[in-house]
Coordinates of C-alpha atoms in Angstrom, one line a residue:
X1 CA 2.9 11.5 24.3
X2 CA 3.8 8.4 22.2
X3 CA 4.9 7.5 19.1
X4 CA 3.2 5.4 15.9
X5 CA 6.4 2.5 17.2
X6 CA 4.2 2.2 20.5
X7 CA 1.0 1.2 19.0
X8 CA -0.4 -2.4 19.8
X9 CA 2.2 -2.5 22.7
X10 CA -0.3 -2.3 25.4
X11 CA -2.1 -5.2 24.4
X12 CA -1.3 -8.7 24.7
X13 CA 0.7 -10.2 21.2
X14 CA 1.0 -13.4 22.4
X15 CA -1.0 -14.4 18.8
X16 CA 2.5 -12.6 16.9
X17 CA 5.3 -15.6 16.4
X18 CA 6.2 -13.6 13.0
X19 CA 8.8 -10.3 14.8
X20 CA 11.8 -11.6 12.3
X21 CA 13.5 -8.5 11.7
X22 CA 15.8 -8.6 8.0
X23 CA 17.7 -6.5 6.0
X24 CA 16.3 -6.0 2.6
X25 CA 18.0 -8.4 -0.1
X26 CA 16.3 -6.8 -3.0
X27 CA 18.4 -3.7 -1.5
X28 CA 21.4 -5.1 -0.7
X29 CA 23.5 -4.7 -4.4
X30 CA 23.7 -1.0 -5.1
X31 CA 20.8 1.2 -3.6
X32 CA 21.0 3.1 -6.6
X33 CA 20.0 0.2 -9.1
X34 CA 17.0 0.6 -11.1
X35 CA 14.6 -2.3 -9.6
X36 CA 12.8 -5.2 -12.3
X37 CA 9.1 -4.6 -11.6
X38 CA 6.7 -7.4 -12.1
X39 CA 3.1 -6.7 -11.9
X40 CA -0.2 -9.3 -12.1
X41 CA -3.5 -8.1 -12.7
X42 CA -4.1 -5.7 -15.7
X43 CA -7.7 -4.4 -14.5
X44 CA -8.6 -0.6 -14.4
X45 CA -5.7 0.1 -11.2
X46 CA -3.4 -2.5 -12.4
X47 CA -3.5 -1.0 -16.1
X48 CA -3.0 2.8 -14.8
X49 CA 0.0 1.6 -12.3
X50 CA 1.5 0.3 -15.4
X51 CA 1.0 3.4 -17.4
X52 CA 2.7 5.6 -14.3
X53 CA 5.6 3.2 -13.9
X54 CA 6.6 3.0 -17.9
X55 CA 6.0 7.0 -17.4
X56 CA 7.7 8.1 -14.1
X57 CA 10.2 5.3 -13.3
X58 CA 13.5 6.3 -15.4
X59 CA 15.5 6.3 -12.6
X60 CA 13.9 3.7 -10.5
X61 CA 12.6 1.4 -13.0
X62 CA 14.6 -1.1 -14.6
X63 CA 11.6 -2.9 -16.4
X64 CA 8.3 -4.3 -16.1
X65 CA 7.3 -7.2 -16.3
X66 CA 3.0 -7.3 -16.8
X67 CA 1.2 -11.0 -16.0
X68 CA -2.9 -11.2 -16.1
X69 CA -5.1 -14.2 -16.7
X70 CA -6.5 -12.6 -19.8
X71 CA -3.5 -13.4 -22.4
X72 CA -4.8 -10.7 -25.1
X73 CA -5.3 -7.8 -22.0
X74 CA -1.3 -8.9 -21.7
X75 CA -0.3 -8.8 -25.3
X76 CA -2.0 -5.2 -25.4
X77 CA -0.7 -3.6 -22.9
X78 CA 2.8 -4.7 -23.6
X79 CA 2.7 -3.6 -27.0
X80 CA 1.1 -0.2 -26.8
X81 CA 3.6 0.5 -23.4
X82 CA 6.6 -0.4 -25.5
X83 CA 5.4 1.9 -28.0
X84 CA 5.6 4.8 -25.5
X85 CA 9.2 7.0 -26.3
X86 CA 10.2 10.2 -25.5
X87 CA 11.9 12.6 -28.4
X88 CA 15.5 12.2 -29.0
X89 CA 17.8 12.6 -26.1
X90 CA 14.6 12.5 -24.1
X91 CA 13.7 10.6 -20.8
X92 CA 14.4 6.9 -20.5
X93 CA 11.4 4.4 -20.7
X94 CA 11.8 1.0 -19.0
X95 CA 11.3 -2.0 -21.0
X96 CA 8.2 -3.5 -20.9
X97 CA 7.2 -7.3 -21.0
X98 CA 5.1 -10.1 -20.7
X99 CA 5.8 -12.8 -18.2
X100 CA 5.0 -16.0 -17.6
X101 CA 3.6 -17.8 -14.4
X102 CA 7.0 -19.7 -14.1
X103 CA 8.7 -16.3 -14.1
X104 CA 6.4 -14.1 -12.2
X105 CA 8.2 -13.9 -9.1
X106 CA 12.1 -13.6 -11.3
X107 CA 11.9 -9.7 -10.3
X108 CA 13.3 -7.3 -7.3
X109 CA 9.4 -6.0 -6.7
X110 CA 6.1 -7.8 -6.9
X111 CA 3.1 -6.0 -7.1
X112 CA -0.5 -7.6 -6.7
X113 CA -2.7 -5.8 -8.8
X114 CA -5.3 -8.6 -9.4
X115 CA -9.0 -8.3 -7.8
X116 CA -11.7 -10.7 -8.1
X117 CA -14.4 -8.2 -8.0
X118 CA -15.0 -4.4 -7.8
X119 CA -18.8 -3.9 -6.2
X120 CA -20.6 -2.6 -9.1
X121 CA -21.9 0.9 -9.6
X122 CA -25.4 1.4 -7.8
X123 CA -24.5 -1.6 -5.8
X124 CA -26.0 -1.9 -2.0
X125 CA -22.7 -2.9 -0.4
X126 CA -21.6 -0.7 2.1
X127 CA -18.3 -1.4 2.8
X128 CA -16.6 -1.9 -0.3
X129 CA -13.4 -2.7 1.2
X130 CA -14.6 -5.6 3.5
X131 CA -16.5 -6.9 0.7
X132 CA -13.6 -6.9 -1.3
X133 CA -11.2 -8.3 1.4
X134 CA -13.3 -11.3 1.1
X135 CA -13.3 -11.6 -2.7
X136 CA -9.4 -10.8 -2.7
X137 CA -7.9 -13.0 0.3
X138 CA -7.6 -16.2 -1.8
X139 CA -6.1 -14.5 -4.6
X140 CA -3.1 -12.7 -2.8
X141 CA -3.2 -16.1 -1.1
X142 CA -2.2 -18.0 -3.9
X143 CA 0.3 -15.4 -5.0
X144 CA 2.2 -15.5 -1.5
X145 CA 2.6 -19.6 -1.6
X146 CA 4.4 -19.3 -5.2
X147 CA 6.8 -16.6 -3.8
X148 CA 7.7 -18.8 -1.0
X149 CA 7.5 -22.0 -3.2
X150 CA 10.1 -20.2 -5.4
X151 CA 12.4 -18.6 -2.3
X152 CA 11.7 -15.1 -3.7
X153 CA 14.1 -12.4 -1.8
X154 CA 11.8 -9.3 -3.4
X155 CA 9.6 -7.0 -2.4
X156 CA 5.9 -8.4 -2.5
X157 CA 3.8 -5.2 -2.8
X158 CA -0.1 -5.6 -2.0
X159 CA -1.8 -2.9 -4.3
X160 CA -5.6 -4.1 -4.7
X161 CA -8.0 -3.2 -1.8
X162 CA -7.7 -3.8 1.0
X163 CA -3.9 -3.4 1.6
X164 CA -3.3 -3.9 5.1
X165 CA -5.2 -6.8 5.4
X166 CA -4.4 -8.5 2.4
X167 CA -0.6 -7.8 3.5
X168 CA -1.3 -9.8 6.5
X169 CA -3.2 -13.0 4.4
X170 CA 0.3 -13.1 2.2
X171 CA 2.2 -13.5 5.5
X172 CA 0.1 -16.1 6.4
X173 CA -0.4 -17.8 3.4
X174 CA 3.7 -17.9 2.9
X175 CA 4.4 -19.5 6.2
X176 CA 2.1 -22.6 4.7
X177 CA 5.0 -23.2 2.4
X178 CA 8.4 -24.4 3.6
X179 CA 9.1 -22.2 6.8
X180 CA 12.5 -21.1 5.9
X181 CA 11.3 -19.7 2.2
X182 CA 8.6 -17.8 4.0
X183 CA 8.2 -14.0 2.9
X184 CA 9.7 -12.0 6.3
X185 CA 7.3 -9.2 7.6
X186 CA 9.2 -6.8 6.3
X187 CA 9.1 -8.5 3.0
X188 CA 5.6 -7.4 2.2
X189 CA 4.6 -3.7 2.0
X190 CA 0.6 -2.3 2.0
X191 CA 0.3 0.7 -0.8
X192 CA -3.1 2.1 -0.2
X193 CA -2.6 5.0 2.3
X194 CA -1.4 7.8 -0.3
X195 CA -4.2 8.0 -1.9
X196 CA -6.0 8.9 1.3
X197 CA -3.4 11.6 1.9
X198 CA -4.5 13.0 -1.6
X199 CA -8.1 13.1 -0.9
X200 CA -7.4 14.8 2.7
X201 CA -5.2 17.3 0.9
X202 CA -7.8 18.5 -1.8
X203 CA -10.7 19.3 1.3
X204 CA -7.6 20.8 3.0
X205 CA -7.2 22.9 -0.1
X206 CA -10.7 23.5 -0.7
X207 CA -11.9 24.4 2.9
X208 CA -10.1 27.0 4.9
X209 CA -10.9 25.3 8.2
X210 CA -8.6 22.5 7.1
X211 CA -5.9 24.3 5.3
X212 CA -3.2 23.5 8.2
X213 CA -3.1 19.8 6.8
X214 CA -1.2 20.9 3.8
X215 CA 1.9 21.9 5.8
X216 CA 1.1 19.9 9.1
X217 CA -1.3 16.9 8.7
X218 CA -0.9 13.4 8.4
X219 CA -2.7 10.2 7.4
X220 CA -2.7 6.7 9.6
X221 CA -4.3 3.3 9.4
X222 CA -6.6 1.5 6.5
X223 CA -7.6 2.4 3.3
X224 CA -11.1 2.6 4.4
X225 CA -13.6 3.1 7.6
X226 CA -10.7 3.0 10.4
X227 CA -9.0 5.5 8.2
X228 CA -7.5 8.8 11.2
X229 CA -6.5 12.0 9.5
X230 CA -5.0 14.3 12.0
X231 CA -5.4 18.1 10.7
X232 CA -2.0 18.6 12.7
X233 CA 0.9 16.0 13.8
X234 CA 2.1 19.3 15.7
X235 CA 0.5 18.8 19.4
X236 CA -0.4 22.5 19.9
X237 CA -2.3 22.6 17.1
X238 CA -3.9 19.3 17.0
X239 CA -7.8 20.0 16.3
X240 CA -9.5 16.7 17.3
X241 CA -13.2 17.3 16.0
X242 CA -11.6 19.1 12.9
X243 CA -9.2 16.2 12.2
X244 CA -12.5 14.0 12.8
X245 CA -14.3 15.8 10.1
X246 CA -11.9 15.9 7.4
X247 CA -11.4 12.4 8.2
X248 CA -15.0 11.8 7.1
X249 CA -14.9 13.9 4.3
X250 CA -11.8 11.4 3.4
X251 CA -13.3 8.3 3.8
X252 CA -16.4 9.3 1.5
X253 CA -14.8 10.6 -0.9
X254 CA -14.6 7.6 -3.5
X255 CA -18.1 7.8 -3.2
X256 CA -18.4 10.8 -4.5
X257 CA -17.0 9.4 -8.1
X258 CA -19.3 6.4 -7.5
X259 CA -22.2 8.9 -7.4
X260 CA -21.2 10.5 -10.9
X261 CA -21.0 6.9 -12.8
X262 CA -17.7 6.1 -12.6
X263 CA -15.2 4.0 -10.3
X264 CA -12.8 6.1 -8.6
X265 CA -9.5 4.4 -9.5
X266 CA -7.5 7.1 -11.2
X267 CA -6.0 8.6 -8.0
X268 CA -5.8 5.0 -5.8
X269 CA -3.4 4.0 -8.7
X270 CA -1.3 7.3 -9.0
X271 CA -1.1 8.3 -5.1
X272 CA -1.0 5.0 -3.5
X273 CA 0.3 2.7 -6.1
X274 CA 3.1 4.7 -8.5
X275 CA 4.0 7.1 -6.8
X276 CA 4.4 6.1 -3.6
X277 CA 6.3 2.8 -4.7
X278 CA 8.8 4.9 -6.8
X279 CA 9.2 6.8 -3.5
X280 CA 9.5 3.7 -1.6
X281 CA 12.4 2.4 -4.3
X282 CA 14.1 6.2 -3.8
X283 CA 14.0 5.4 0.2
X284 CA 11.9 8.7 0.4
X285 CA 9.7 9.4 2.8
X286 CA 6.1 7.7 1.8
X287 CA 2.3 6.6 2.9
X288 CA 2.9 2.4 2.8
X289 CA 1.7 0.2 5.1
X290 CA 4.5 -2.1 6.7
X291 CA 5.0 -4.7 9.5
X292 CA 4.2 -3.2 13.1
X293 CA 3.7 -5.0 16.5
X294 CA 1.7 -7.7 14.7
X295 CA 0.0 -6.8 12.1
X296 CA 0.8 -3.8 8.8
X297 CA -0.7 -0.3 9.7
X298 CA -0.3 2.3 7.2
X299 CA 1.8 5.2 8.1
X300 CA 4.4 7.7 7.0
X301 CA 7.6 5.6 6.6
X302 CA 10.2 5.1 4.5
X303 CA 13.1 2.1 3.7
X304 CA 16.2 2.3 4.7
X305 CA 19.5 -0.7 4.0
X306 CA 18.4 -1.6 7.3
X307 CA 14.7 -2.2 7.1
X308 CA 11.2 0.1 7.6
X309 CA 12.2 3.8 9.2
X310 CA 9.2 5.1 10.8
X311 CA 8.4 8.7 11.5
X312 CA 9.2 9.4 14.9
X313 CA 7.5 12.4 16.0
X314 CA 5.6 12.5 19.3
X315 CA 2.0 11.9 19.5
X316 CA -0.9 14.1 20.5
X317 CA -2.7 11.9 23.1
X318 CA -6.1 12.2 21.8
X319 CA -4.9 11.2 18.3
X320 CA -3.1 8.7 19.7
X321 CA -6.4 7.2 21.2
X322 CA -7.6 7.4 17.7
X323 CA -4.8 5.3 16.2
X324 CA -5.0 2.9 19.3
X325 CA -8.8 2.4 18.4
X326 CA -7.6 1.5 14.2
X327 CA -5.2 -0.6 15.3
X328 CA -7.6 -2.8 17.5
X329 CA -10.3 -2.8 15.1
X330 CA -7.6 -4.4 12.4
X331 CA -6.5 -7.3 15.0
X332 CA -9.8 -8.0 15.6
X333 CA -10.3 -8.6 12.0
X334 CA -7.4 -10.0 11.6
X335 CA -7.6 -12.5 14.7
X336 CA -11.5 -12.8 14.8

């Protein structure tokens, strides 16, 4: 058996010049210092990740910072999150602020929230992630050359869809720039993964047959159709055609919202957005995509002063062949 650090290794990397390995500067002060949060794009996730942050974030949370193309979306959100307090002698509520263009990337965390389209309700696209990998690459694009235009030291977190390939178009777009103010691999984090663990949890908690995921499963890959949910990490109980179904039931789950009217982005921007970056900030364990053996592959992980800490449990060798088979089908996307 093998471990998620093994994945990719078989395979010729010769295409992956970018294995710098650095410490964390956005880390390196006091690990117990409230982060400044900036966030761009105030659409239906990136206004809900706002909401949770200014909610949950006393003790992570220094401020936030919100930037969007639409000025009076800005001016809105600002004002009715500053007007969020708690009683007297209640919880603390980071500031929130505007920011400017010039000052977008002044922060400890960066997250891209922005999104050029959503396909619409009733719509005949099939894979809505792909579609929107194509509609967000330029965006994140532009993002990733002002951070390394600027020499940002932060965290530059990819919210919008999809994560792990977006993660890798912010690399790239970076290394355009000045190569020595390039975002480092381990600069750029994927949050889109948790989310995928919530949906697996509520079949697990619905159906019998899956209940074992709630104390022993886990969640790997994309956001989307190379998603692998194993019922059990725990090679003895591994159940390959049960992890296969749940891992269906998973992936078509959004679509389930879809069906009833609405756009499912409640839980992507509570599972895989706040509360997996306040996790991240905590250096708890967390579903994030980060940096591995060329490309970012969601996973359970968590920071450490040093850098990314994956889980390092063995393996079961048939769910190892299923993460093997993710991992490919992202390079060849990534590669194509």
């Amino acid at each position: 058996m093998k471990t998620i650090m093994e994945l990719g290794l078989s395979q010729d990397n010769k295409k992956d010049d970018t294995k710098e390995k650095t410490k964390p500067v956005w880390l390196q002060k006091d690990r117990t210092d409230r982060k400044r949060i900036h966030l761009a794009g105030l659409g239906d996730v990136g206004r809900n990740v706002a909401i949770g942050l200014t909610l949950l974030g006393e003790d992570a949370v220094e401020s936030i910072g919100l930037y969007d193309l639409n000025e009076s979306q800005c001016k809105r959100m600002e004002t009715e999150l500053s007007q969020i307090a708690a009683p007297p002698g209640g919880k603390r509520i980071p500031q929130v602020s505007s920011v400017s263009w010039e000052d977008i990337f002044a922060c400890d965390v960066f997250l891209f929230c922005a999104t050029k389209s959503v396909p619409a309700l009733g719509s005949d696209v099939k894979d809505v992630r792909m579609a929107q990998y194509e509609a967000n690459s330029e965006i994140v694009a532009l993002y990733a050359r002002e951070a390394a235009r600027t020499g940002y030291q932060g965290l530059f977190v990819v919210v919008s869809d999809p994560v792990d390939l977006l993660c890798m178009e912010a690399l790239r777009a970076s290394r355009g720039e000045e190569r020595a103010r390039a975002l480092t691999t381990d600069q750029i984090r994927g949050c889109g993964l948790g989310v995928m663990n919530a949906r697996a949890a509520y079949y697990a908690r619905k159906y019998p047959e899956f209940s074992l995921y709630l104390e022993e499963g886990r969640a790997f890959g994309p956001h989307g159709q190379n998603l692998v949910i194993a019922n059990s990490i725990v090679p003895e109980h591994y159940d390959d055609l049960c992890s296969r179904k749940l891992t269906e039931l998973t992936v078509k789950a959004n679509m389930e919202v879809r069906a009833l009217g609405f756009k499912p982005f409640l839980a992507p921007a509570m599972s895989s957005a706040v509360l997996t970056i306040l996790a991240l900030l905590r250096g708890e364990w967390n579903y994030s995509a980060a940096y591995l053996n060329g490309l970012y592959f969601g996973a359970l992980n968590r920071q450490t002063s040093e850098g990314v800490e994956w889980e390092s449990c063995p393996i079961p060798d048939l769910l190892f062949a299923r993460l093997e088979e993710a991992f490919d089908s992202l390079r060849e996307i990534l590669w194509k």
